[in-house]
mmCIF file of C-alpha atoms in Angstrom:
data_model
loop_
_atom_site.group_PDB
_atom_site.id
_atom_site.type_symbol
_atom_site.label_atom_id
_atom_site.label_comp_id
_atom_site.label_asym_id
_atom_site.label_seq_id
_atom_site.Cartn_x
_atom_site.Cartn_y
_atom_site.Cartn_z
ATOM 1 C CA MET A 5 -9.799 -4.618 -29.556
ATOM 2 C CA ASP A 6 -11.454 -4.963 -26.151
ATOM 3 C CA ASP A 7 -10.892 -2.489 -23.317
ATOM 4 C CA ALA A 8 -8.537 -4.749 -21.330
ATOM 5 C CA VAL A 9 -6.208 -5.296 -24.293
ATOM 6 C CA ASN A 10 -6.271 -1.587 -25.114
ATOM 7 C CA ASP A 11 -5.401 -0.700 -21.505
ATOM 8 C CA VAL A 12 -2.439 -3.078 -21.541
ATOM 9 C CA ASN A 13 -1.168 -1.706 -24.851
ATOM 10 C CA THR A 14 -1.508 1.894 -23.660
ATOM 11 C CA LEU A 15 0.479 1.219 -20.494
ATOM 12 C CA ARG A 16 3.200 -0.655 -22.394
ATOM 13 C CA GLN A 17 3.494 2.125 -24.984
ATOM 14 C CA PHE A 18 3.952 4.672 -22.215
ATOM 15 C CA ASN A 19 6.558 2.488 -20.495
ATOM 16 C CA ARG A 20 8.538 2.092 -23.718
ATOM 17 C CA TYR A 21 8.433 5.813 -24.504
ATOM 18 C CA PHE A 22 9.308 6.951 -20.988
ATOM 19 C CA THR A 23 12.191 4.522 -20.420
ATOM 20 C CA ARG A 24 13.703 5.562 -23.760
ATOM 21 C CA ARG A 25 13.143 9.259 -23.091
ATOM 22 C CA ILE A 26 14.924 9.256 -19.705
ATOM 23 C CA GLY A 27 17.728 6.972 -20.853
ATOM 24 C CA ALA A 28 16.863 4.039 -18.607
ATOM 25 C CA LEU A 29 18.465 1.586 -21.038
ATOM 26 C CA ASP A 30 21.741 3.482 -21.241
ATOM 27 C CA ASP A 31 24.745 1.891 -19.510
ATOM 28 C CA HIS A 32 25.739 5.435 -18.490
ATOM 29 C CA TYR A 33 22.499 6.641 -16.916
ATOM 30 C CA LEU A 34 22.379 10.460 -16.650
ATOM 31 C CA GLY A 35 25.851 10.527 -18.167
ATOM 32 C CA GLN A 36 27.429 8.906 -15.112
ATOM 33 C CA ASP A 37 29.576 5.812 -15.240
ATOM 34 C CA ARG A 38 26.903 3.364 -14.117
ATOM 35 C CA PRO A 39 23.618 1.810 -15.337
ATOM 36 C CA LEU A 40 20.194 2.660 -13.933
ATOM 37 C CA GLY A 41 20.177 -0.358 -11.562
ATOM 38 C CA GLU A 42 23.216 0.852 -9.633
ATOM 39 C CA ALA A 43 22.019 4.466 -9.702
ATOM 40 C CA ARG A 44 18.614 3.493 -8.328
ATOM 41 C CA LEU A 45 20.180 1.382 -5.593
ATOM 42 C CA LEU A 46 22.232 4.365 -4.387
ATOM 43 C CA PHE A 47 19.001 6.358 -4.128
ATOM 44 C CA GLU A 48 17.145 3.625 -2.223
ATOM 45 C CA ILE A 49 20.013 3.176 0.254
ATOM 46 C CA ALA A 50 19.991 6.918 0.941
ATOM 47 C CA GLU A 51 16.183 6.932 1.341
ATOM 48 C CA ALA A 52 16.453 4.350 4.114
ATOM 49 C CA GLY A 53 18.324 6.831 6.286
ATOM 50 C CA ASP A 54 20.731 5.081 8.637
ATOM 51 C CA GLY A 55 21.544 2.253 6.258
ATOM 52 C CA ALA A 56 19.246 -0.239 4.562
ATOM 53 C CA SER A 57 19.127 -3.958 5.222
ATOM 54 C CA LEU A 58 19.595 -6.172 2.193
ATOM 55 C CA ARG A 59 16.335 -7.920 3.072
ATOM 56 C CA GLU A 60 14.428 -4.620 2.973
ATOM 57 C CA LEU A 61 16.007 -3.668 -0.329
ATOM 58 C CA ARG A 62 15.099 -7.014 -1.896
ATOM 59 C CA THR A 63 11.485 -6.574 -0.826
ATOM 60 C CA ARG A 64 11.169 -2.921 -1.808
ATOM 61 C CA LEU A 65 12.803 -3.316 -5.212
ATOM 62 C CA THR A 66 11.544 -6.893 -5.859
ATOM 63 C CA LEU A 67 15.053 -7.936 -6.817
ATOM 64 C CA ASP A 68 16.509 -11.408 -6.951
ATOM 65 C CA ALA A 69 18.916 -11.919 -4.028
ATOM 66 C CA GLY A 70 21.789 -12.797 -6.342
ATOM 67 C CA TYR A 71 21.261 -9.757 -8.561
ATOM 68 C CA LEU A 72 21.064 -7.433 -5.557
ATOM 69 C CA SER A 73 24.277 -8.902 -4.168
ATOM 70 C CA ARG A 74 26.048 -8.258 -7.478
ATOM 71 C CA LEU A 75 24.871 -4.641 -7.512
ATOM 72 C CA VAL A 76 26.007 -4.084 -3.930
ATOM 73 C CA ARG A 77 29.411 -5.687 -4.597
ATOM 74 C CA ALA A 78 29.903 -3.460 -7.653
ATOM 75 C CA LEU A 79 29.149 -0.318 -5.639
ATOM 76 C CA ASP A 80 31.356 -1.558 -2.816
ATOM 77 C CA ARG A 81 34.301 -2.079 -5.177
ATOM 78 C CA GLN A 82 33.870 1.502 -6.379
ATOM 79 C CA GLY A 83 33.963 2.776 -2.791
ATOM 80 C CA LEU A 84 30.396 4.105 -2.911
ATOM 81 C CA VAL A 85 28.853 1.867 -0.226
ATOM 82 C CA ARG A 86 29.953 -0.205 2.743
ATOM 83 C CA LEU A 87 28.409 -3.226 4.433
ATOM 84 C CA ARG A 88 28.025 -3.805 8.156
ATOM 85 C CA VAL A 89 26.219 -6.227 10.437
ATOM 86 C CA HIS A 90 22.687 -5.193 11.426
ATOM 87 C CA PRO A 91 22.808 -3.931 15.051
ATOM 88 C CA GLY A 92 19.671 -5.858 15.987
ATOM 89 C CA ASP A 93 20.259 -9.052 14.002
ATOM 90 C CA SER A 94 23.719 -10.530 13.519
ATOM 91 C CA ARG A 95 22.406 -12.642 10.603
ATOM 92 C CA SER A 96 21.377 -9.573 8.624
ATOM 93 C CA ARG A 97 23.579 -7.094 6.802
ATOM 94 C CA VAL A 98 23.075 -3.366 6.297
ATOM 95 C CA VAL A 99 24.433 -1.320 3.404
ATOM 96 C CA GLU A 100 25.085 2.415 3.689
ATOM 97 C CA LEU A 101 26.594 5.156 1.530
ATOM 98 C CA THR A 102 30.189 6.249 1.968
ATOM 99 C CA PRO A 103 31.084 9.961 1.601
ATOM 100 C CA ALA A 104 31.963 9.193 -2.017
ATOM 101 C CA GLY A 105 28.558 7.553 -2.471
ATOM 102 C CA GLU A 106 26.820 10.594 -0.997
ATOM 103 C CA ALA A 107 28.694 12.871 -3.393
ATOM 104 C CA GLU A 108 27.769 10.592 -6.299
ATOM 105 C CA LEU A 109 24.099 10.682 -5.301
ATOM 106 C CA THR A 110 24.127 14.469 -4.988
ATOM 107 C CA GLU A 111 25.416 14.744 -8.550
ATOM 108 C CA GLN A 112 22.915 12.119 -9.704
ATOM 109 C CA ASN A 113 20.044 14.120 -8.234
ATOM 110 C CA ARG A 114 21.329 17.323 -9.838
ATOM 111 C CA ARG A 115 21.417 15.659 -13.255
ATOM 112 C CA ALA A 116 18.007 14.048 -12.777
ATOM 113 C CA ASP A 117 16.489 17.429 -11.851
ATOM 114 C CA ALA A 118 18.061 18.963 -14.956
ATOM 115 C CA LEU A 119 16.651 16.163 -17.130
ATOM 116 C CA ALA A 120 13.158 16.611 -15.680
ATOM 117 C CA ALA A 121 13.344 20.382 -16.101
ATOM 118 C CA GLY A 122 14.385 19.881 -19.732
ATOM 119 C CA LEU A 123 11.420 17.599 -20.365
ATOM 120 C CA LEU A 124 9.030 20.180 -18.906
ATOM 121 C CA ALA A 125 10.583 23.156 -20.671
ATOM 122 C CA GLY A 126 8.653 22.488 -23.878
ATOM 123 C CA LEU A 127 5.309 22.982 -22.141
ATOM 124 C CA ASP A 128 3.517 26.106 -21.008
ATOM 125 C CA ASP A 129 2.284 26.487 -17.427
ATOM 126 C CA THR A 130 -1.154 25.037 -18.162
ATOM 127 C CA ARG A 131 0.170 21.919 -19.879
ATOM 128 C CA ARG A 132 2.839 21.429 -17.209
ATOM 129 C CA GLY A 133 0.045 21.459 -14.642
ATOM 130 C CA GLU A 134 -1.900 18.900 -16.681
ATOM 131 C CA LEU A 135 1.153 16.654 -16.969
ATOM 132 C CA THR A 136 2.115 16.759 -13.297
ATOM 133 C CA ALA A 137 -1.508 16.147 -12.249
ATOM 134 C CA ALA A 138 -1.704 13.185 -14.645
ATOM 135 C CA LEU A 139 1.584 11.768 -13.324
ATOM 136 C CA ASP A 140 0.377 12.122 -9.746
ATOM 137 C CA THR A 141 -2.810 10.248 -10.635
ATOM 138 C CA ALA A 142 -0.834 7.550 -12.451
ATOM 139 C CA ARG A 143 1.497 7.053 -9.489
ATOM 140 C CA ARG A 144 -1.453 6.817 -7.080
ATOM 141 C CA LEU A 145 -3.316 4.280 -9.190
ATOM 142 C CA LEU A 146 -0.215 2.190 -9.896
ATOM 143 C CA ARG A 147 0.500 2.056 -6.158
ATOM 144 C CA LEU A 148 -3.059 0.883 -5.530
ATOM 145 C CA ALA A 149 -2.810 -1.722 -8.302
ATOM 146 C CA ALA A 150 0.413 -3.112 -6.829
ATOM 147 C CA ILE A 151 -1.046 -3.561 -3.333
ATOM 148 C CA THR A 152 -2.211 -7.086 -2.562
ATOM 149 C CA VAL A 153 -5.042 -7.891 -0.155
ATOM 150 C CA GLU A 154 -4.911 -11.254 1.553
ATOM 151 C CA THR A 155 -7.116 -13.177 3.963
ATOM 152 C CA VAL A 156 -5.179 -14.051 7.122
ATOM 153 C CA ASP A 157 -5.994 -15.606 10.470
ATOM 154 C CA GLY A 158 -7.250 -13.040 12.953
ATOM 155 C CA ALA A 159 -4.553 -14.101 15.405
ATOM 156 C CA SER A 160 -1.664 -13.791 12.922
ATOM 157 C CA PRO A 161 1.169 -11.362 13.692
ATOM 158 C CA ASP A 162 0.250 -9.090 10.772
ATOM 159 C CA ALA A 163 -3.399 -8.962 11.834
ATOM 160 C CA ARG A 164 -2.529 -8.078 15.435
ATOM 161 C CA ALA A 165 0.080 -5.518 14.333
ATOM 162 C CA CYS A 166 -2.498 -3.801 12.105
ATOM 163 C CA LEU A 167 -5.055 -3.754 14.897
ATOM 164 C CA ALA A 168 -2.500 -2.313 17.318
ATOM 165 C CA ALA A 169 -1.730 0.448 14.821
ATOM 166 C CA TYR A 170 -5.464 1.001 14.270
ATOM 167 C CA ALA A 171 -6.056 1.316 18.028
ATOM 168 C CA ALA A 172 -3.190 3.791 18.415
ATOM 169 C CA ASP A 173 -4.418 5.817 15.439
ATOM 170 C CA ILE A 174 -8.021 6.206 16.540
ATOM 171 C CA GLY A 175 -6.960 6.580 20.167
ATOM 172 C CA GLU A 176 -5.348 9.853 19.154
ATOM 173 C CA ARG A 177 -8.388 10.975 17.148
ATOM 174 C CA PHE A 178 -11.192 10.083 19.562
ATOM 175 C CA PRO A 179 -11.675 12.755 22.255
ATOM 176 C CA GLU A 180 -12.261 9.998 24.820
ATOM 177 C CA GLY A 181 -9.362 7.848 23.590
ATOM 178 C CA PHE A 182 -9.718 4.171 22.729
ATOM 179 C CA ASP A 183 -9.346 1.022 24.810
ATOM 180 C CA PRO A 184 -7.674 -1.784 22.793
ATOM 181 C CA ALA A 185 -9.787 -4.252 24.788
ATOM 182 C CA ALA A 186 -12.645 -3.205 22.478
ATOM 183 C CA LEU A 187 -10.889 -4.733 19.457
ATOM 184 C CA VAL A 188 -12.649 -7.702 17.906
ATOM 185 C CA PRO A 189 -11.226 -11.036 19.194
ATOM 186 C CA PRO A 190 -9.384 -13.194 16.642
ATOM 187 C CA HIS A 191 -11.785 -16.153 16.782
ATOM 188 C CA GLU A 192 -14.701 -13.953 15.627
ATOM 189 C CA VAL A 193 -12.944 -12.927 12.398
ATOM 190 C CA SER A 194 -11.378 -16.225 11.329
ATOM 191 C CA GLY A 195 -12.562 -19.339 9.531
ATOM 192 C CA ASP A 196 -16.311 -19.832 9.215
ATOM 193 C CA ALA A 197 -16.977 -17.133 11.825
ATOM 194 C CA GLY A 198 -15.585 -14.320 9.679
ATOM 195 C CA ALA A 199 -12.585 -12.995 7.806
ATOM 196 C CA PHE A 200 -9.629 -10.732 8.376
ATOM 197 C CA LEU A 201 -8.033 -8.938 5.421
ATOM 198 C CA VAL A 202 -4.551 -7.426 5.397
ATOM 199 C CA ALA A 203 -3.259 -5.162 2.624
ATOM 200 C CA TYR A 204 0.430 -5.424 1.704
ATOM 201 C CA GLU A 205 2.493 -2.811 -0.094
ATOM 202 C CA GLU A 206 6.039 -3.863 -0.969
ATOM 203 C CA GLY A 207 5.842 -6.615 1.641
ATOM 204 C CA ARG A 208 4.633 -4.342 4.459
ATOM 205 C CA ALA A 209 1.199 -4.587 6.057
ATOM 206 C CA VAL A 210 -0.433 -1.205 5.376
ATOM 207 C CA GLY A 211 -4.129 -1.790 5.984
ATOM 208 C CA CYS A 212 -6.743 -4.138 7.374
ATOM 209 C CA GLY A 213 -10.414 -4.838 7.823
ATOM 210 C CA ALA A 214 -12.475 -7.472 9.610
ATOM 211 C CA LEU A 215 -15.789 -9.234 9.058
ATOM 212 C CA ARG A 216 -17.726 -11.204 11.649
ATOM 213 C CA ARG A 217 -21.114 -12.921 11.645
ATOM 214 C CA LEU A 218 -23.713 -11.191 13.835
ATOM 215 C CA GLU A 219 -26.646 -13.507 13.172
ATOM 216 C CA PRO A 220 -27.872 -15.719 10.328
ATOM 217 C CA GLY A 221 -27.586 -13.726 7.108
ATOM 218 C CA VAL A 222 -26.126 -10.652 8.796
ATOM 219 C CA GLY A 223 -22.466 -9.714 9.094
ATOM 220 C CA GLU A 224 -20.596 -6.807 10.607
ATOM 221 C CA ILE A 225 -17.556 -4.997 9.211
ATOM 222 C CA ARG A 226 -15.040 -3.783 11.792
ATOM 223 C CA HIS A 227 -11.712 -1.971 12.015
ATOM 224 C CA VAL A 228 -11.212 -0.802 8.435
ATOM 225 C CA TRP A 229 -7.839 0.949 8.652
ATOM 226 C CA VAL A 230 -5.124 2.191 6.294
ATOM 227 C CA HIS A 231 -1.618 3.271 7.267
ATOM 228 C CA PRO A 232 -1.192 7.072 6.932
ATOM 229 C CA GLY A 233 1.479 6.600 4.256
ATOM 230 C CA SER A 234 -0.908 4.591 2.068
ATOM 231 C CA ARG A 235 -3.995 6.774 2.382
ATOM 232 C CA ARG A 236 -5.721 8.667 -0.433
ATOM 233 C CA LEU A 237 -5.050 5.799 -2.828
ATOM 234 C CA GLY A 238 -8.517 4.232 -2.666
ATOM 235 C CA LEU A 239 -7.298 1.374 -0.483
ATOM 236 C CA ALA A 240 -10.017 1.736 2.155
ATOM 237 C CA ARG A 241 -12.677 1.233 -0.512
ATOM 238 C CA ARG A 242 -10.800 -1.769 -1.842
ATOM 239 C CA LEU A 243 -10.710 -3.316 1.634
ATOM 240 C CA LEU A 244 -14.398 -2.585 2.090
ATOM 241 C CA ASP A 245 -15.203 -4.233 -1.242
ATOM 242 C CA GLY A 246 -13.114 -7.269 -0.270
ATOM 243 C CA LEU A 247 -14.972 -7.623 3.022
ATOM 244 C CA GLU A 248 -18.297 -7.424 1.200
ATOM 245 C CA GLN A 249 -17.124 -10.208 -1.121
ATOM 246 C CA GLN A 250 -16.194 -12.303 1.901
ATOM 247 C CA ALA A 251 -19.649 -11.675 3.346
ATOM 248 C CA ALA A 252 -21.413 -12.688 0.128
ATOM 249 C CA VAL A 253 -19.434 -15.931 -0.089
ATOM 250 C CA ARG A 254 -20.594 -16.717 3.447
ATOM 251 C CA ASP A 255 -24.237 -16.218 2.409
ATOM 252 C CA LEU A 256 -24.544 -13.003 4.387
ATOM 253 C CA THR A 257 -27.095 -10.817 2.636
ATOM 254 C CA VAL A 258 -26.705 -7.780 4.887
ATOM 255 C CA VAL A 259 -23.618 -6.127 6.341
ATOM 256 C CA ARG A 260 -23.625 -3.524 9.078
ATOM 257 C CA LEU A 261 -20.971 -1.272 10.554
ATOM 258 C CA ASP A 262 -20.625 1.637 12.909
ATOM 259 C CA THR A 263 -18.245 4.569 13.142
ATOM 260 C CA HIS A 264 -17.291 7.347 15.509
ATOM 261 C CA ALA A 265 -18.839 10.793 15.120
ATOM 262 C CA VAL A 266 -15.437 12.413 14.460
ATOM 263 C CA LEU A 267 -14.627 10.119 11.511
ATOM 264 C CA LYS A 268 -16.345 12.260 8.896
ATOM 265 C CA GLU A 269 -14.299 10.820 6.015
ATOM 266 C CA ALA A 270 -15.369 7.279 6.960
ATOM 267 C CA GLN A 271 -19.019 8.289 7.072
ATOM 268 C CA ALA A 272 -18.738 9.888 3.630
ATOM 269 C CA MET A 273 -17.057 6.776 2.211
ATOM 270 C CA TYR A 274 -19.754 4.440 3.532
ATOM 271 C CA LEU A 275 -22.524 6.572 2.082
ATOM 272 C CA ALA A 276 -20.688 6.759 -1.272
ATOM 273 C CA CYS A 277 -20.330 2.949 -1.252
ATOM 274 C CA GLY A 278 -24.058 2.337 -0.954
ATOM 275 C CA TYR A 279 -24.521 2.144 2.809
ATOM 276 C CA THR A 280 -27.625 3.587 4.448
ATOM 277 C CA GLU A 281 -27.623 5.099 7.904
ATOM 278 C CA ILE A 282 -29.759 3.103 10.351
ATOM 279 C CA PRO A 283 -30.671 3.284 14.069
ATOM 280 C CA ARG A 284 -28.216 1.995 16.661
ATOM 281 C CA TYR A 285 -27.842 -1.789 16.513
ATOM 282 C CA ASP A 286 -25.077 -2.386 19.073
ATOM 283 C CA ASP A 287 -23.688 -1.166 22.387
ATOM 284 C CA ASN A 288 -20.326 0.038 21.075
ATOM 285 C CA PRO A 289 -19.486 3.046 23.305
ATOM 286 C CA TYR A 290 -17.370 4.611 20.535
ATOM 287 C CA ALA A 291 -20.075 4.539 17.856
ATOM 288 C CA GLY A 292 -22.017 7.614 16.839
ATOM 289 C CA HIS A 293 -23.351 6.481 13.442
ATOM 290 C CA TRP A 294 -24.611 3.098 12.225
ATOM 291 C CA PHE A 295 -24.873 1.882 8.631
ATOM 292 C CA GLU A 296 -26.232 -1.075 6.668
ATOM 293 C CA LYS A 297 -25.939 -2.406 3.130
ATOM 294 C CA ARG A 298 -27.794 -5.214 1.361
ATOM 295 C CA LEU A 299 -25.547 -7.422 -0.755
ATOM 296 C CA SER A 300 -26.097 -9.225 -4.017
ATOM 297 C CA PRO A 301 -25.590 -13.017 -3.832
ATOM 298 C CA ALA A 302 -22.082 -14.223 -4.606
ATOM 299 C CA ALA A 303 -21.534 -15.395 -8.181
ATOM 300 C CA PRO A 304 -21.542 -19.199 -8.510
ATOM 301 C CA ASP A 305 -17.825 -19.335 -9.356
ATOM 302 C CA ALA A 306 -17.050 -17.376 -6.164
ATOM 303 C CA ARG A 307 -18.411 -20.138 -3.951
ATOM 304 C CA GLY A 308 -16.447 -23.036 -2.590
ATOM 305 C CA PRO A 309 -13.173 -22.391 -0.752
ATOM 306 C CA ARG A 310 -12.878 -18.971 0.885
ATOM 307 C CA PRO A 311 -11.076 -16.461 -1.359
ATOM 308 C CA ALA A 312 -7.379 -16.145 -0.544
ATOM 309 C CA GLU A 313 -7.237 -12.675 -2.021
ATOM 310 C CA ALA A 314 -9.769 -9.890 -2.166
#
């Protein structure tokens, strides 16, 4: 059995064991009078705070619109949720918990805590620590695996929104601030001139990175950024790897980048990813360190149309 097949089997075996162990298949999840789907929807509505739009719930839970509507109607009939028109969009509807729904969720959380405590009770402190650390690692890696990275036009709304968030983020971290006018223009990171990658988690843009051609055979990586809520997953490295793939496909044999002196974590990542520090190569006023990496040629099957996903 090869490694890939073994990995798939291991994950499926865990899924089967865990769903059976927590009673996910029971029509009366946690002993309450509802299946897991309805119970989970109550939790997600509460997590959204002041109501959740049906569109957001469909995206977050990857549910079919018809199935979600049936779940919401069932909870509505039981008096646990209510629907209202979205205050900013009359075409959209928001669902929120009623007082009865809040009471139901409180009891659901109490029972879920008791179930988790019961599962952990059979382990000593050392093994509990091992289990919780392993679960934290599994959650982090599964989040990273579920994130998609797509090539978009540098002028697209998602690209500009990511760059605006990037500028605001580093503007707070740089002692001198940051002028958004220094952001790379869209035409330099689109089409044959370069590439712009956006990372999506549950339909939301949570990271980006740009590549532009400096000179024949040489490219530059710019604006690698990850939303604070999606950091420490390994996403920055994944974006960096995707940009390097884009460079190789464009016959760029060298990529360069710079970074601010305060961004110690970025400097460490670049060094760990095979970049070498070099003398200044540009006039970027925010740069304090400059790096370069030589790339291997793109594999023959990677040539042709530009990759749609990194």
